[in-house]
Coordinates of C-alpha atoms in Angstrom, one line a residue:
M4 CA 130.7 83.0 -103.3
K5 CA 127.2 83.2 -104.6
I6 CA 125.5 79.9 -105.5
I7 CA 124.9 79.7 -109.3
D8 CA 121.8 77.5 -109.4
F9 CA 120.8 76.1 -112.8
R10 CA 118.6 73.3 -111.3
S11 CA 115.4 75.1 -112.4
D12 CA 113.8 78.5 -112.8
T13 CA 111.7 77.5 -109.8
V14 CA 114.6 78.6 -107.6
T15 CA 114.1 82.3 -108.5
L16 CA 113.7 84.7 -105.6
P17 CA 111.1 87.4 -105.5
T18 CA 112.3 90.9 -106.3
D19 CA 112.3 93.8 -103.8
E20 CA 109.2 95.2 -105.6
M21 CA 107.4 91.9 -105.1
R22 CA 108.2 91.8 -101.4
Q23 CA 106.9 95.3 -101.0
S24 CA 103.8 94.6 -102.9
M25 CA 103.2 91.5 -100.7
F26 CA 103.5 93.7 -97.6
D27 CA 101.1 96.3 -98.9
A28 CA 98.5 93.9 -100.5
K29 CA 94.9 94.4 -99.8
V30 CA 93.4 91.1 -98.8
G31 CA 90.1 89.3 -98.1
D32 CA 88.8 85.8 -97.9
D33 CA 89.3 84.3 -101.4
V34 CA 87.1 81.3 -100.7
L35 CA 84.3 83.8 -100.3
E36 CA 85.7 85.5 -103.4
E37 CA 86.5 88.7 -101.4
D38 CA 90.2 89.1 -101.9
P39 CA 90.7 92.1 -104.2
T40 CA 94.3 91.4 -105.0
I41 CA 93.5 87.9 -106.2
Q42 CA 90.6 89.1 -108.2
K43 CA 92.8 91.7 -109.9
L44 CA 95.5 89.0 -110.7
E45 CA 92.9 86.6 -112.1
Q46 CA 91.3 89.3 -114.3
H47 CA 94.7 90.6 -115.5
A48 CA 96.0 87.1 -116.3
A49 CA 92.8 86.3 -118.2
Q50 CA 93.0 89.5 -120.2
L51 CA 96.7 88.9 -121.1
L52 CA 95.8 85.4 -122.4
G53 CA 92.6 86.5 -124.1
K54 CA 90.4 84.3 -121.9
A55 CA 87.2 85.2 -120.1
A56 CA 88.2 84.3 -116.6
G57 CA 91.1 83.1 -114.5
L58 CA 91.6 81.2 -111.2
F59 CA 94.6 81.5 -108.9
V60 CA 95.9 78.1 -107.8
P61 CA 98.8 77.2 -105.5
S62 CA 100.7 75.3 -108.3
G63 CA 100.8 74.4 -111.9
T64 CA 100.3 70.7 -111.0
M65 CA 97.0 71.6 -109.4
G66 CA 96.1 73.8 -112.3
N67 CA 96.7 70.9 -114.7
L68 CA 94.8 68.4 -112.5
I69 CA 91.8 70.7 -112.1
S70 CA 91.7 71.1 -115.9
F71 CA 91.7 67.4 -116.4
L72 CA 89.0 66.9 -113.8
V73 CA 86.7 69.5 -115.3
H74 CA 87.2 68.3 -118.9
C75 CA 87.2 64.5 -118.3
P76 CA 84.3 62.6 -116.7
R77 CA 85.6 59.7 -114.6
G78 CA 86.6 56.7 -116.8
T79 CA 87.2 58.8 -119.9
E80 CA 90.6 59.2 -121.7
A81 CA 93.0 62.0 -122.2
L82 CA 95.6 62.1 -125.0
L83 CA 99.0 63.5 -123.9
G84 CA 102.6 63.3 -124.7
D85 CA 104.8 60.5 -123.3
K86 CA 107.3 63.2 -122.2
S87 CA 104.7 65.6 -120.8
H88 CA 105.1 67.0 -117.3
T89 CA 101.6 65.8 -116.5
F90 CA 102.4 62.2 -117.4
I91 CA 105.9 62.1 -115.8
Y92 CA 106.1 64.5 -113.0
E93 CA 102.6 65.0 -111.5
A94 CA 102.3 61.8 -109.4
G95 CA 99.7 60.2 -111.5
G96 CA 97.1 62.6 -110.2
I97 CA 94.8 62.4 -113.1
S98 CA 94.4 58.7 -112.5
A99 CA 94.5 58.9 -108.7
F100 CA 92.0 61.7 -108.3
G101 CA 90.0 61.6 -111.5
G102 CA 89.9 58.0 -112.6
I103 CA 91.1 59.4 -116.0
H104 CA 92.8 57.0 -118.4
S105 CA 95.9 58.5 -120.0
H106 CA 96.8 57.6 -123.5
Q107 CA 100.4 58.5 -124.1
L108 CA 101.5 59.5 -127.6
S109 CA 105.2 59.9 -128.6
N110 CA 106.5 63.4 -128.4
N111 CA 108.8 64.6 -131.2
D112 CA 112.0 66.3 -130.2
D113 CA 110.2 69.7 -130.6
G114 CA 107.5 68.7 -128.1
T115 CA 104.8 68.2 -130.7
I116 CA 102.9 65.0 -131.4
E117 CA 102.3 63.8 -134.9
I118 CA 98.9 65.1 -136.0
E119 CA 98.1 61.7 -137.6
H120 CA 98.9 60.0 -134.4
I121 CA 96.4 62.2 -132.5
K122 CA 93.8 61.6 -135.2
S123 CA 94.2 57.8 -135.0
A124 CA 94.2 57.9 -131.1
V125 CA 90.7 59.4 -130.8
R126 CA 88.5 56.4 -129.9
N127 CA 85.4 55.5 -131.9
D128 CA 82.2 54.7 -130.1
N129 CA 82.8 51.1 -129.0
V130 CA 81.9 49.6 -125.7
H131 CA 85.4 48.2 -125.4
F132 CA 87.1 51.6 -125.3
P133 CA 87.1 54.5 -123.0
R134 CA 85.7 57.7 -124.5
T135 CA 88.3 60.3 -125.5
S136 CA 87.6 63.6 -123.8
L137 CA 90.8 65.7 -123.9
I138 CA 94.0 66.5 -125.8
S139 CA 96.7 68.0 -123.6
L140 CA 99.7 69.9 -125.0
E141 CA 102.7 71.5 -123.2
N142 CA 104.3 74.8 -124.3
T143 CA 107.2 75.3 -123.9
H144 CA 108.1 71.6 -123.6
N145 CA 110.3 70.9 -120.7
M146 CA 111.6 67.5 -121.6
C147 CA 111.9 68.4 -125.3
F148 CA 114.6 71.0 -125.0
G149 CA 112.3 73.8 -123.8
T150 CA 111.1 74.1 -127.3
P151 CA 108.2 76.6 -128.0
I152 CA 105.3 75.3 -130.1
D153 CA 103.8 77.8 -132.5
A154 CA 100.1 78.8 -132.9
D155 CA 99.6 77.0 -136.2
Y156 CA 100.3 73.6 -134.7
I157 CA 98.1 74.3 -131.7
T158 CA 95.3 75.4 -134.0
S159 CA 95.6 72.3 -136.0
I160 CA 95.2 70.2 -132.9
S161 CA 92.2 72.3 -131.8
D162 CA 90.6 71.6 -135.2
I163 CA 90.9 67.9 -134.6
A164 CA 89.4 68.4 -131.1
Q165 CA 86.4 70.3 -132.4
E166 CA 85.7 67.7 -135.1
N167 CA 85.5 65.1 -132.4
G168 CA 83.8 66.9 -129.6
L169 CA 87.0 67.1 -127.5
Q170 CA 88.6 69.8 -125.3
V171 CA 92.2 71.1 -125.5
H172 CA 94.2 72.0 -122.5
I173 CA 97.6 73.7 -122.6
D174 CA 100.1 73.1 -119.8
G175 CA 101.6 76.6 -120.3
A176 CA 103.9 76.6 -117.3
R177 CA 106.4 78.6 -119.5
I178 CA 103.9 79.9 -122.0
F179 CA 105.4 83.4 -121.8
N180 CA 108.8 82.0 -122.6
A181 CA 107.2 80.5 -125.7
A182 CA 105.7 83.9 -126.7
V183 CA 108.9 85.7 -126.2
A184 CA 110.9 83.1 -128.2
L185 CA 108.4 83.2 -131.1
N186 CA 108.0 86.9 -130.8
V187 CA 104.2 86.7 -130.7
D188 CA 101.4 87.9 -128.4
V189 CA 100.8 85.1 -125.9
K190 CA 97.1 85.3 -126.8
E191 CA 97.9 83.8 -130.2
L192 CA 99.4 80.6 -128.6
V193 CA 96.3 79.9 -126.5
A194 CA 93.5 81.3 -128.6
S195 CA 92.2 77.9 -129.8
A196 CA 92.6 76.1 -126.4
D197 CA 89.8 75.6 -124.0
S198 CA 92.0 76.0 -121.0
V199 CA 95.6 77.0 -120.1
T200 CA 97.6 77.1 -116.9
F201 CA 100.8 79.1 -116.5
C202 CA 103.3 79.4 -113.6
L203 CA 104.1 82.7 -111.9
S204 CA 106.9 81.0 -109.9
K205 CA 109.3 80.0 -112.7
G206 CA 110.8 82.6 -115.0
L207 CA 108.4 85.2 -113.8
T208 CA 110.0 84.9 -110.4
A209 CA 107.0 85.1 -108.0
P210 CA 107.4 83.0 -104.9
V211 CA 104.3 80.8 -105.5
G212 CA 101.3 80.2 -107.6
S213 CA 99.9 79.6 -111.1
V214 CA 96.8 80.9 -112.9
L215 CA 94.3 78.7 -114.7
C216 CA 92.4 80.5 -117.5
G217 CA 89.4 79.6 -119.7
D218 CA 85.8 80.6 -120.3
K219 CA 83.5 81.5 -117.4
D220 CA 81.7 78.2 -117.2
F221 CA 85.0 76.3 -117.1
I222 CA 86.4 78.5 -114.3
H223 CA 83.1 78.1 -112.4
E224 CA 83.7 74.4 -112.3
A225 CA 87.4 74.8 -111.8
R226 CA 86.8 76.8 -108.6
R227 CA 84.7 73.9 -107.2
M228 CA 87.5 71.4 -108.1
R229 CA 90.1 73.6 -106.5
K230 CA 88.1 73.6 -103.3
A231 CA 87.7 69.8 -103.4
L232 CA 91.5 69.4 -103.8
G233 CA 92.2 71.7 -100.8
G234 CA 93.4 74.6 -102.9
G235 CA 91.0 77.2 -101.6
M236 CA 93.0 79.9 -99.8
R237 CA 91.9 82.7 -97.5
Q238 CA 93.9 86.0 -97.4
A239 CA 96.1 84.8 -100.2
G240 CA 96.4 88.3 -101.8
I241 CA 99.7 88.5 -100.1
I242 CA 101.1 86.0 -102.6
A243 CA 98.9 87.1 -105.5
A244 CA 100.4 90.6 -105.2
A245 CA 103.8 89.2 -106.3
G246 CA 102.2 87.6 -109.3
L247 CA 100.8 91.0 -110.4
V248 CA 104.4 92.4 -110.4
S249 CA 105.5 89.3 -112.3
L250 CA 103.1 90.0 -115.1
D251 CA 103.8 93.7 -115.2
K252 CA 107.5 93.7 -114.9
M253 CA 109.2 90.3 -115.5
I254 CA 108.2 89.2 -119.0
P255 CA 111.0 91.2 -120.6
Q256 CA 113.5 89.4 -118.4
L257 CA 112.7 86.2 -120.2
K258 CA 114.5 87.4 -123.4
I259 CA 117.6 87.9 -121.2
D260 CA 117.3 84.4 -119.8
H261 CA 117.0 83.0 -123.4
D262 CA 120.1 84.9 -124.5
N263 CA 122.1 83.6 -121.4
A264 CA 121.0 80.0 -122.3
K265 CA 122.3 80.5 -125.8
R266 CA 125.6 81.9 -124.6
L267 CA 125.9 79.0 -122.2
A268 CA 125.3 76.5 -125.0
D269 CA 127.7 78.2 -127.3
G270 CA 130.4 78.0 -124.6
I271 CA 129.7 74.4 -123.8
S272 CA 130.0 73.5 -127.4
T273 CA 133.7 74.6 -127.4
I274 CA 134.7 72.6 -124.3
S275 CA 136.3 69.2 -125.1
G276 CA 134.4 66.4 -123.4
L277 CA 131.1 68.2 -123.4
S278 CA 128.5 68.0 -126.2
V279 CA 125.4 70.1 -126.8
N280 CA 123.1 70.7 -129.7
T281 CA 123.1 74.5 -129.9
E282 CA 120.3 74.4 -132.5
R283 CA 118.0 73.0 -129.8
V284 CA 118.3 75.9 -127.5
H285 CA 115.4 78.2 -128.1
T286 CA 114.4 79.4 -124.6
N287 CA 115.9 79.1 -121.1
I288 CA 116.4 75.3 -121.0
L289 CA 119.4 73.4 -122.4
Y290 CA 120.5 69.8 -122.2
F291 CA 124.1 68.7 -122.6
S292 CA 126.2 65.5 -122.1
V293 CA 129.7 64.6 -120.9
D294 CA 132.0 62.0 -122.4
D295 CA 132.1 59.5 -119.5
S296 CA 135.6 58.4 -120.6
I297 CA 136.7 61.8 -119.3
M298 CA 134.5 62.1 -116.3
K299 CA 131.3 60.4 -115.0
G300 CA 128.3 62.6 -114.9
S301 CA 127.8 62.2 -111.1
E302 CA 131.4 63.3 -110.6
L303 CA 130.9 66.4 -112.7
V304 CA 127.8 67.4 -110.7
Q305 CA 129.7 66.9 -107.5
K306 CA 132.8 68.8 -108.5
M307 CA 130.8 71.7 -109.9
G308 CA 128.8 71.7 -106.7
Q309 CA 131.9 72.2 -104.7
H310 CA 132.4 75.4 -106.6
K311 CA 128.7 76.4 -105.8
V312 CA 127.4 75.6 -109.3
K313 CA 124.3 73.5 -109.1
F314 CA 122.5 71.5 -111.8
F315 CA 120.8 68.2 -112.3
E316 CA 122.0 65.0 -114.0
V317 CA 118.7 64.0 -115.7
S318 CA 120.0 60.6 -117.0
P319 CA 123.5 59.0 -116.9
N320 CA 126.0 61.6 -118.1
R321 CA 123.2 64.0 -119.4
F322 CA 122.3 67.2 -117.7
R323 CA 119.8 70.0 -117.8
L324 CA 120.6 73.7 -117.2
V325 CA 117.9 76.3 -116.8
T326 CA 118.6 80.0 -116.9
H327 CA 116.6 82.6 -115.0
S328 CA 116.6 86.1 -113.5
N329 CA 119.0 85.1 -110.8
I330 CA 121.6 83.9 -113.4
S331 CA 123.7 86.8 -114.8
L332 CA 126.0 86.8 -117.9
E333 CA 128.9 86.9 -115.4
N334 CA 127.5 83.7 -113.8
V335 CA 127.4 82.1 -117.2
N336 CA 131.0 82.9 -118.0
T337 CA 132.1 81.7 -114.6
T338 CA 130.3 78.4 -115.1
L339 CA 132.0 77.9 -118.5
E340 CA 135.4 78.6 -117.0
L341 CA 134.7 76.1 -114.3
F342 CA 133.6 73.4 -116.7
D343 CA 136.8 73.8 -118.7
T344 CA 139.0 73.8 -115.6
I345 CA 137.4 70.8 -114.0
L346 CA 137.4 68.7 -117.1
H347 CA 141.0 69.5 -118.1

């Protein structure tokens, strides 16, 4: 039986077309800026996002870290959400490598931060305080139900940044999911940001890599930071080739992933002992809970795993499911049947 893996969209496997493109890729030394496939990917990604330039990086974590290092002089402060990926899941890199002070602000359930909270968090020029340099947003927001954040909100944050001489970075690991869910051109979601990074290896199903985009001066400095962090790669066109296929072919798949997540949530809502807020399912991420008087969360994960359905318990009796191109509607229906059988 096939493993049905809801742990993350990072588990997606490259398509046959991606594998062939990797085999056929023209390559060169990218540290010397001579890899034609990487150059094509960077240019294509920047064009899609409406930015002047792009930089291929090994991971979204590195893309975010580079952005903070470029935008924030050592000892300055970045404003970011208390549920943001950068704050929770990136090993404290902005502090460890950049000496950057993180000022965490409460995320709302939809991933936004109250505008007034951001305004009041910007430091005034006082020797007791670190200088504020950056506002970082996440779209879609992983810990906040995979919610997409619209362009109006992002523009309002960028307006605050401009008024105070700050930069805006978007962790857009799933920015194309946001664009699909909101039915807008992805350019609209990042137009007012100074930098944005997005992942090729999540819903877009490439095996590895992210692209960081911004203006030419920003990318010039980002390239230097990438080298310092050990992210310079040589004949890496063999992996960039898969990213080109991702951008050309896989974006429409995201709508299918979203539909499968909604079907999954609707089904879970009908199963006694499980609870889910179906109104919070906008993209490919959903969270649900189990009544621990019926079954402990760890036991549910174990029993479903015995039937080759994998997912994470993110906190006691609460779980996350992520749909992606390797999850079919049939897999969704099988999973719902197993939940019902195991719980009853």
